[in-house]
Amino acid sequence: MTGRFITLEGVEGVGKSTNLEHIKCRLAAAGIKLVVTREPGGTEMAEEIRALLLQPRDESVSEMAELLLMFAARAQHLHALIKPSLEAGTWVLCDRFTDATFAYQGGGRGVSFEWISTLEAMVQQSLRPDLTLLLDLPVEVGLERARQRSAFDRFEAEQQHFFEQVRKVYLHRAAQEPERFAIIDATPSIDRVQAQIDQVLFDKLGVPAV
Ligand code: TMP
């Protein structure tokens, strides 16, 4: 028996945390055994790599160092949590995954998409999410929300142009893989956003409405 692998993506401030909680409740109500996790992070060692990646620092960070740390964290996360869970029949709900690397390191930083694809194949082999929910919102609206929350991490400190590139790559990937992706319009009220999510969970994975 194999669990299903669901990922949640979007630019900062689109409402990932609130909607992650909603999805978690929906799956629990349907009696599905679930692990909720995040990237970068999700295991003790991968969370240490996350702290390295997010901490603002004076030293200029090499794009290659950032890319390899993302995949190092992911390799550990897959090894210690994601794969064993899926193999045990547990579903995995992950806040960000490799689409974020294409969007942030590829789109935002300008790292070669080919290199990212090579690392994806090395680290994941054929493993890909069964469903990726992309929460989409105009960048300026999301940034405004995100910046009211807390001090900036190393990514949140980037300029609007960076996030425009991130959003563009997310939308492009969603258009390229319509079977795996569902774009959720995060502009309307929370109820309407969650109604879209419920519909997608039913249509794509057969999760019944409560
Ligand atoms: P979070 O704020 O959603 O927890 O994510 C942490 C930051 O890490 C976020 O700004 C996006 C960034 N990130 C990447 O740049 N590449 C990746 O592969 C992942 C998973 C996250």
XYZ file of N, CA and C and ligand atoms in Angstrom:
651
model
N 0.834 -1.198 0.000
C 0.000 0.000 0.000
C 0.871 1.251 0.000
N 0.528 2.218 -0.813
C 1.319 3.447 -0.879
C 0.441 4.647 -0.573
N 0.953 5.534 0.300
C 0.212 6.753 0.610
C 0.301 7.735 -0.538
N -0.522 8.748 -0.509
C -0.475 9.793 -1.531
C 0.376 10.944 -1.016
N 1.026 11.617 -1.957
C 1.962 12.694 -1.625
C 1.397 14.010 -2.161
N 1.029 14.900 -1.235
C 0.421 16.189 -1.606
C 1.366 17.320 -1.214
N 1.599 18.249 -2.126
C 2.430 19.407 -1.770
C 1.627 20.696 -1.942
N 2.029 21.684 -1.163
C 1.363 22.989 -1.181
C 2.426 24.035 -1.513
N 2.137 24.871 -2.508
C 3.135 25.845 -2.968
C 2.510 27.227 -3.108
N 3.366 28.225 -3.198
C 2.912 29.591 -3.440
C 3.936 30.592 -2.931
N 3.815 31.804 -3.427
C 4.703 32.893 -3.010
C 4.334 33.292 -1.566
N 5.247 33.972 -0.867
C 4.988 34.346 0.532
C 3.645 35.098 0.658
N 2.934 34.810 1.751
C 1.717 35.560 2.070
C 0.457 35.073 1.367
N 0.509 33.929 0.664
C -0.694 33.438 -0.037
C -1.645 32.690 0.883
N -1.211 32.408 2.113
C -2.088 31.722 3.076
C -1.794 30.231 3.180
N -0.541 29.858 2.995
C -0.195 28.425 3.037
C -0.511 27.803 4.394
N -0.146 28.469 5.483
C -0.319 27.854 6.816
C -1.786 27.584 7.123
N -2.637 28.579 6.886
C -4.069 28.426 7.159
C -4.656 27.296 6.322
N -4.268 27.253 5.061
C -4.847 26.243 4.176
C -4.254 24.857 4.417
N -3.020 24.818 4.877
C -2.410 23.544 5.253
C -3.225 22.917 6.392
N -3.573 23.747 7.341
C -4.375 23.305 8.499
C -5.738 22.782 8.020
N -6.327 23.495 7.064
C -7.626 23.087 6.519
C -7.523 21.722 5.837
N -6.491 21.541 5.021
C -6.320 20.265 4.301
C -6.117 19.133 5.313
N -5.303 19.425 6.329
C -5.038 18.438 7.382
C -6.358 17.982 8.021
N -7.219 18.928 8.341
C -8.508 18.597 8.976
C -9.396 17.798 8.025
N -9.391 18.185 6.751
C -10.215 17.474 5.760
C -9.795 16.011 5.629
N -8.478 15.804 5.570
C -7.983 14.433 5.396
C -8.231 13.616 6.668
N -8.043 14.261 7.820
C -8.285 13.563 9.089
C -9.761 13.161 9.177
N -10.662 14.078 8.772
C -12.104 13.791 8.831
C -12.464 12.632 7.909
N -11.686 12.454 6.851
C -11.953 11.345 5.920
C -11.292 10.046 6.399
N -10.652 10.113 7.597
C -10.055 8.910 8.183
C -8.721 8.523 7.554
N -8.068 9.495 6.908
C -6.791 9.204 6.237
C -5.634 9.411 7.210
N -4.730 8.444 7.277
C -3.552 8.554 8.137
C -2.555 9.477 7.435
N -2.107 10.506 8.163
C -1.383 11.606 7.502
C -0.188 12.092 8.299
N 0.881 12.455 7.581
C 2.017 13.153 8.180
C 2.070 14.531 7.528
N 2.175 15.584 8.348
C 2.282 16.934 7.814
C 3.711 17.411 8.039
N 4.329 17.915 6.984
C 5.727 18.290 7.097
C 6.021 19.510 6.213
N 7.299 19.913 6.150
C 7.606 21.111 5.369
C 9.009 21.035 4.793
N 9.255 21.889 3.804
C 10.602 22.019 3.242
C 10.976 23.495 3.132
N 12.268 23.881 3.234
C 13.279 22.964 3.716
C 12.987 22.593 5.167
N 13.281 21.341 5.536
C 13.084 20.906 6.916
C 12.383 19.572 6.990
N 11.664 19.345 8.089
C 10.852 18.142 8.233
C 11.483 17.028 9.048
N 12.805 17.044 9.208
C 13.474 16.110 10.125
C 14.462 16.955 10.929
N 15.015 16.356 11.977
C 15.919 17.128 12.834
C 17.082 17.723 12.032
N 17.694 16.879 11.210
C 18.861 17.345 10.444
C 18.444 18.349 9.362
N 17.339 18.062 8.686
C 16.882 18.963 7.624
C 16.439 20.314 8.196
N 15.921 20.310 9.429
C 15.546 21.587 10.061
C 16.806 22.409 10.381
N 17.919 21.725 10.672
C 19.174 22.464 10.905
C 19.632 23.112 9.603
N 19.456 22.396 8.499
C 19.822 22.976 7.197
C 18.895 24.158 6.888
N 17.601 24.022 7.249
C 16.653 25.132 7.042
C 17.132 26.401 7.753
N 17.570 26.208 9.009
C 18.022 27.380 9.774
C 19.208 28.040 9.068
N 20.112 27.232 8.539
C 21.260 27.776 7.793
C 20.792 28.572 6.579
N 19.782 28.048 5.902
C 19.312 28.665 4.663
C 18.539 29.961 4.888
N 17.762 30.012 5.958
C 16.858 31.161 6.135
C 17.491 32.322 6.897
N 18.512 32.019 7.665
C 19.104 33.062 8.509
C 19.701 34.200 7.661
N 19.254 35.439 7.891
C 19.882 36.542 7.164
C 21.347 36.630 7.566
N 22.243 36.905 6.622
C 23.668 36.986 6.974
C 24.362 38.028 6.119
N 25.487 38.555 6.633
C 26.258 39.568 5.902
C 27.012 38.920 4.743
N 27.486 37.695 4.977
C 28.243 36.988 3.949
C 27.351 36.752 2.728
N 27.883 37.010 1.537
C 27.099 36.741 0.333
C 26.976 35.218 0.140
N 25.752 34.740 -0.122
C 25.528 33.289 -0.220
C 25.564 32.863 -1.689
N 26.385 31.880 -1.998
C 26.497 31.387 -3.375
C 25.198 30.689 -3.768
N 24.750 30.953 -5.003
C 23.510 30.322 -5.480
C 23.648 28.810 -5.481
N 24.863 28.341 -5.773
C 25.093 26.892 -5.810
C 25.017 26.304 -4.402
N 25.588 27.034 -3.416
C 25.516 26.547 -2.027
C 24.049 26.457 -1.605
N 23.273 27.489 -1.957
C 21.847 27.503 -1.590
C 21.105 26.328 -2.241
N 21.377 26.129 -3.527
C 20.708 25.050 -4.266
C 21.045 23.680 -3.671
N 22.333 23.467 -3.394
C 22.748 22.148 -2.887
C 22.243 21.914 -1.466
N 22.179 22.968 -0.677
C 21.621 22.808 0.681
C 20.135 22.457 0.616
N 19.407 23.075 -0.330
C 17.983 22.728 -0.492
C 17.853 21.236 -0.794
N 18.687 20.748 -1.703
C 18.583 19.335 -2.074
C 19.166 18.415 -1.003
N 20.143 18.903 -0.236
C 20.671 18.086 0.868
C 19.563 17.884 1.897
N 18.862 18.972 2.230
C 17.750 18.876 3.187
C 16.684 17.923 2.632
N 16.425 18.039 1.326
C 15.376 17.209 0.699
C 15.766 15.722 0.708
N 17.032 15.442 0.440
C 17.488 14.042 0.427
C 17.258 13.410 1.803
N 17.592 14.163 2.851
C 17.425 13.649 4.211
C 15.942 13.489 4.563
N 15.157 14.457 4.134
C 13.716 14.440 4.394
C 13.065 13.230 3.709
N 13.456 12.980 2.464
C 12.915 11.831 1.726
C 13.311 10.526 2.411
N 14.585 10.471 2.801
C 15.139 9.250 3.397
C 14.501 8.941 4.758
N 14.393 9.969 5.601
C 13.994 9.717 6.993
C 12.496 9.854 7.239
N 11.785 10.554 6.378
C 10.361 10.753 6.667
C 9.423 10.449 5.492
N 9.669 11.095 4.345
C 8.666 11.012 3.267
C 8.529 9.588 2.726
N 9.640 8.992 2.311
C 9.545 7.649 1.707
C 9.033 6.602 2.690
N 9.590 6.537 3.923
C 9.055 5.529 4.854
C 7.564 5.715 5.115
N 7.108 6.958 5.180
C 5.675 7.194 5.426
C 4.848 6.684 4.266
N 5.225 7.078 3.049
C 4.448 6.657 1.870
C 4.439 5.140 1.758
N 5.602 4.531 2.030
C 5.682 3.063 1.934
C 4.783 2.373 2.968
N 4.587 3.060 4.104
C 3.726 2.475 5.147
C 2.241 2.769 4.878
N 1.951 3.450 3.769
C 0.558 3.735 3.429
C 0.038 5.033 4.023
N 0.938 5.780 4.679
C 0.544 7.067 5.265
C 0.637 8.154 4.182
N -0.337 9.041 4.160
C -0.274 10.165 3.215
C 0.686 11.212 3.766
N 1.325 11.941 2.856
C 2.255 12.999 3.264
C 1.763 14.319 2.676
N 1.585 15.295 3.564
C 1.205 16.648 3.147
C 2.397 17.550 3.435
N 2.999 18.103 2.393
C 4.258 18.834 2.567
C 4.121 20.292 2.126
N 4.471 21.190 3.031
C 4.491 22.629 2.769
C 5.761 22.926 1.969
N 5.619 23.039 0.657
C 6.686 23.240 -0.334
C 7.452 21.953 -0.612
N 7.910 21.859 -1.867
C 8.786 20.753 -2.288
C 9.573 21.258 -3.496
N 9.913 20.374 -4.409
C 10.871 20.740 -5.475
C 10.361 21.824 -6.429
N 9.035 21.970 -6.559
C 8.548 23.088 -7.386
C 9.058 24.415 -6.828
N 9.242 24.478 -5.497
C 9.774 25.708 -4.899
C 11.224 25.942 -5.327
N 11.967 24.875 -5.545
C 13.356 25.046 -5.999
C 13.374 25.593 -7.429
N 12.487 25.046 -8.289
C 12.404 25.594 -9.650
C 11.996 27.065 -9.593
N 11.022 27.384 -8.719
C 10.495 28.753 -8.675
C 11.501 29.730 -8.040
N 12.050 29.376 -6.885
C 12.905 30.321 -6.147
C 14.346 30.326 -6.653
N 14.959 29.108 -6.731
C 16.355 29.088 -7.179
C 16.410 29.289 -8.709
N 15.499 28.647 -9.440
C 15.484 28.795 -10.896
C 14.950 30.169 -11.308
N 13.701 30.459 -10.943
C 13.083 31.729 -11.336
C 13.697 32.919 -10.620
N 13.723 32.855 -9.293
C 14.203 33.993 -8.496
C 15.688 34.251 -8.664
N 16.504 33.206 -8.497
C 17.967 33.401 -8.541
C 18.550 33.271 -9.937
N 17.819 32.621 -10.836
C 18.341 32.455 -12.198
C 19.257 31.252 -12.377
N 19.174 30.291 -11.456
C 19.959 29.055 -11.592
C 19.379 28.222 -12.752
N 20.257 27.517 -13.453
C 19.836 26.708 -14.611
C 18.760 25.671 -14.230
N 17.663 25.676 -14.989
C 16.590 24.698 -14.736
C 17.091 23.271 -15.002
N 18.038 23.174 -15.928
C 18.593 21.853 -16.252
C 19.324 21.271 -15.040
N 20.092 22.103 -14.359
C 20.795 21.626 -13.155
C 19.780 21.176 -12.100
N 18.732 21.959 -11.951
C 17.717 21.607 -10.938
C 17.076 20.272 -11.316
N 16.779 20.100 -12.593
C 16.180 18.818 -13.037
C 17.136 17.659 -12.797
N 18.442 17.898 -12.989
C 19.429 16.839 -12.768
C 19.446 16.450 -11.291
N 19.455 17.453 -10.413
C 19.458 17.168 -8.973
C 18.153 16.481 -8.558
N 17.058 16.919 -9.152
C 15.754 16.302 -8.843
C 15.814 14.798 -9.167
N 16.370 14.457 -10.312
C 16.456 13.043 -10.706
C 17.397 12.276 -9.770
N 18.505 12.925 -9.385
C 19.463 12.260 -8.488
C 18.864 11.995 -7.115
N 18.192 12.987 -6.581
C 17.712 12.925 -5.197
C 16.383 12.170 -5.077
N 15.521 12.322 -6.056
C 14.165 11.754 -5.931
C 13.938 10.523 -6.786
N 14.838 10.227 -7.717
C 14.555 9.227 -8.759
C 13.186 9.558 -9.365
N 12.261 8.602 -9.334
C 10.992 8.896 -10.024
C 9.926 9.487 -9.095
N 10.278 9.699 -7.828
C 9.248 10.168 -6.895
C 8.836 11.626 -7.174
N 7.551 11.845 -7.397
C 6.984 13.187 -7.615
C 5.691 13.268 -6.795
N 5.251 14.480 -6.455
C 3.967 14.577 -5.743
C 2.821 14.032 -6.601
N 1.800 13.485 -5.937
C 0.588 13.067 -6.657
C -0.269 14.279 -6.976
N -0.213 15.261 -6.086
C -1.019 16.472 -6.260
C -0.253 17.663 -5.690
N -0.200 18.743 -6.457
C 0.419 19.990 -5.981
C -0.616 21.099 -6.063
N -0.932 21.672 -4.899
C -1.870 22.791 -4.850
C -1.048 24.074 -4.876
N -1.281 24.879 -5.903
C -0.556 26.148 -6.015
C -1.507 27.274 -5.630
N -1.240 27.894 -4.475
C -2.045 29.039 -4.041
C -1.514 30.262 -4.772
N -2.379 30.917 -5.513
C -1.906 32.014 -6.353
C -2.584 33.340 -6.002
N -1.745 34.371 -5.959
C -2.185 35.706 -5.524
C -1.227 36.713 -6.164
N -1.697 37.938 -6.501
C -0.727 38.933 -6.982
C 0.380 39.131 -5.937
N 1.607 39.238 -6.429
C 2.774 39.291 -5.537
C 2.673 40.400 -4.488
N 2.228 41.588 -4.917
C 2.235 42.706 -3.962
C 1.273 42.457 -2.794
N 0.165 41.753 -3.074
C -0.811 41.457 -2.008
C -0.200 40.473 -1.008
N 0.444 39.433 -1.524
C 1.065 38.430 -0.662
C 2.183 39.014 0.176
N 3.022 39.832 -0.458
C 4.169 40.402 0.276
C 3.701 41.315 1.396
N 2.664 42.076 1.114
C 2.111 42.982 2.117
C 1.673 42.172 3.349
N 0.983 41.060 3.096
C 0.529 40.192 4.200
C 1.720 39.602 4.942
N 2.684 39.062 4.172
C 3.816 38.357 4.791
C 4.640 39.305 5.647
N 4.782 40.531 5.198
C 5.674 41.452 5.892
C 5.050 42.056 7.146
N 3.737 41.879 7.284
C 3.103 42.338 8.526
C 3.334 41.339 9.651
N 3.714 40.116 9.275
C 3.778 39.020 10.237
C 4.979 39.062 11.158
N 6.177 39.174 10.597
C 7.378 39.006 11.418
C 8.580 39.623 10.714
N 9.729 39.504 11.352
C 10.967 39.982 10.734
C 11.232 39.149 9.478
N 11.879 39.738 8.491
C 12.138 39.031 7.230
C 13.183 37.946 7.412
N 12.963 36.791 6.758
C 14.065 35.835 6.646
C 14.846 36.184 5.380
N 15.831 35.356 5.044
C 16.728 35.708 3.930
C 15.973 35.786 2.596
N 14.882 35.020 2.436
C 14.115 35.065 1.189
C 13.123 36.228 1.191
N 12.449 36.419 2.317
C 11.436 37.490 2.384
C 12.071 38.861 2.169
N 13.378 38.949 2.416
C 14.069 40.229 2.245
C 14.301 40.572 0.770
N 13.977 39.645 -0.142
C 14.163 39.908 -1.582
C 13.148 40.958 -2.074
N 13.435 41.526 -3.255
C 12.583 42.568 -3.825
C 11.409 41.951 -4.607
N 10.443 42.819 -4.924
C 9.238 42.350 -5.614
C 9.552 41.621 -6.926
N 10.561 42.122 -7.664
C 10.901 41.511 -8.952
C 11.229 40.020 -8.784
N 11.972 39.706 -7.720
C 12.341 38.317 -7.415
C 11.066 37.461 -7.309
N 10.085 37.954 -6.558
C 8.864 37.169 -6.327
C 7.988 37.107 -7.581
N 8.080 38.133 -8.429
C 7.349 38.078 -9.710
C 7.893 36.917 -10.538
N 9.209 36.739 -10.509
C 9.827 35.635 -11.251
C 9.415 34.289 -10.650
N 9.383 34.242 -9.319
C 8.977 33.020 -8.616
C 7.553 32.636 -9.051
N 6.656 33.620 -9.018
C 5.251 33.340 -9.366
C 5.133 32.881 -10.823
N 5.902 33.542 -11.701
C 5.856 33.208 -13.119
C 6.237 31.731 -13.339
N 7.295 31.291 -12.666
C 7.744 29.897 -12.842
C 6.704 28.930 -12.268
N 6.150 29.248 -11.115
C 5.095 28.387 -10.551
C 3.950 28.225 -11.565
N 3.491 29.355 -12.115
C 2.347 29.294 -13.036
C 2.710 28.545 -14.315
N 3.943 28.718 -14.760
C 4.396 28.023 -15.956
C 4.420 26.507 -15.709
N 4.950 26.120 -14.564
C 5.013 24.686 -14.237
C 3.601 24.108 -14.114
N 2.705 24.875 -13.533
C 1.315 24.403 -13.391
C 0.682 24.209 -14.773
N 0.997 25.094 -15.693
C 0.437 24.964 -17.049
C 1.033 23.763 -17.778
N 2.308 23.474 -17.483
C 2.975 22.340 -18.127
C 2.480 20.988 -17.607
N 2.045 20.968 -16.345
C 1.641 19.691 -15.721
C 0.246 19.809 -15.099
N -0.772 20.020 -15.930
C -2.124 20.241 -15.390
C -2.694 19.039 -14.626
N -2.197 17.842 -14.902
C -2.696 16.660 -14.190
C -2.292 16.687 -12.719
N -1.029 17.104 -12.488
C -0.510 17.098 -11.113
C -0.907 18.359 -10.348
N -0.927 19.497 -11.035
C -1.155 20.779 -10.361
C -2.628 21.159 -10.309
N -3.000 21.870 -9.249
C -4.272 22.589 -9.227
C -3.946 24.009 -8.783
N -4.349 24.979 -9.586
C -4.128 26.380 -9.199
C -5.338 26.830 -8.396
N -5.063 27.326 -7.184
C -6.134 27.803 -6.308
C -6.030 29.325 -6.260
N -7.112 29.995 -6.651
C -7.118 31.464 -6.590
C -7.248 31.873 -5.126
N -6.173 32.471 -4.591
C -6.142 32.811 -3.152
C -6.662 34.222 -2.880
N -7.258 34.860 -3.894
C -7.755 36.229 -3.711
C -9.053 36.314 -2.910
N -10.055 35.444 -3.166
C -11.332 35.610 -2.445
C -11.250 35.273 -0.960
N -12.395 35.298 -0.290
C -12.454 35.029 1.144
C -11.964 33.605 1.423
N -11.555 33.391 2.656
C -10.998 32.095 3.059
C -11.972 30.946 2.777
N -13.271 31.188 2.985
C -14.268 30.134 2.731
C -14.255 29.704 1.277
N -14.138 30.695 0.395
C -14.168 30.377 -1.037
C -12.874 29.711 -1.474
N -11.770 30.102 -0.859
C -10.490 29.449 -1.166
C -10.575 27.977 -0.740
N -11.119 27.756 0.451
C -11.165 26.390 0.969
C -12.178 25.528 0.219
N -13.217 26.153 -0.309
C -14.167 25.398 -1.142
C -13.465 24.908 -2.411
N -12.601 25.745 -2.973
C -11.834 25.313 -4.165
C -10.928 24.128 -3.805
N -10.284 24.227 -2.639
C -9.371 23.156 -2.204
C -10.140 21.850 -2.014
N -11.301 21.930 -1.369
C -12.117 20.732 -1.127
C -12.503 20.067 -2.443
N -12.865 20.896 -3.420
C -13.260 20.371 -4.726
C -12.101 19.622 -5.384
N -10.904 20.216 -5.297
C -9.719 19.592 -5.892
C -9.388 18.279 -5.183
N -9.484 18.266 -3.861
C -9.179 17.036 -3.109
C -10.143 15.919 -3.506
N -11.375 16.296 -3.792
C -12.365 15.308 -4.221
C -12.085 14.860 -5.662
N -11.930 15.849 -6.558
C -11.751 15.524 -7.981
C -10.485 14.728 -8.247
N -9.375 15.142 -7.590
C -8.082 14.531 -7.946
C -7.757 13.297 -7.098
N -8.219 13.286 -5.838
C -7.823 12.177 -4.967
C -8.999 11.431 -4.350
N -10.204 11.858 -4.688
C -11.396 11.161 -4.190
C -11.668 11.356 -2.709
N -11.099 12.436 -2.116
C -11.359 12.696 -0.690
C -12.784 13.226 -0.553
N -13.652 12.517 0.184
C -15.063 12.927 0.228
C -15.266 14.241 0.978
N -16.299 14.982 0.579
C -16.676 16.202 1.307
C -17.259 15.776 2.653
N -17.017 16.583 3.690
C -17.515 16.200 5.026
C -19.000 16.489 5.126
P 8.404 29.010 4.097
O 8.522 30.456 4.429
O 7.268 28.712 3.200
O 8.506 28.101 5.255
O 9.683 28.637 3.163
C 10.938 29.042 3.479
C 11.570 29.757 2.328
O 12.395 28.855 1.588
C 10.612 30.397 1.344
O 10.956 31.759 1.222
C 10.882 29.693 0.054
C 12.272 29.120 0.222
N 12.516 27.885 -0.523
C 13.379 27.907 -1.615
O 13.917 28.955 -1.941
N 13.612 26.746 -2.288
C 13.055 25.546 -1.938
O 13.303 24.528 -2.582
C 12.163 25.541 -0.792
C 11.542 24.247 -0.382
C 11.925 26.716 -0.125
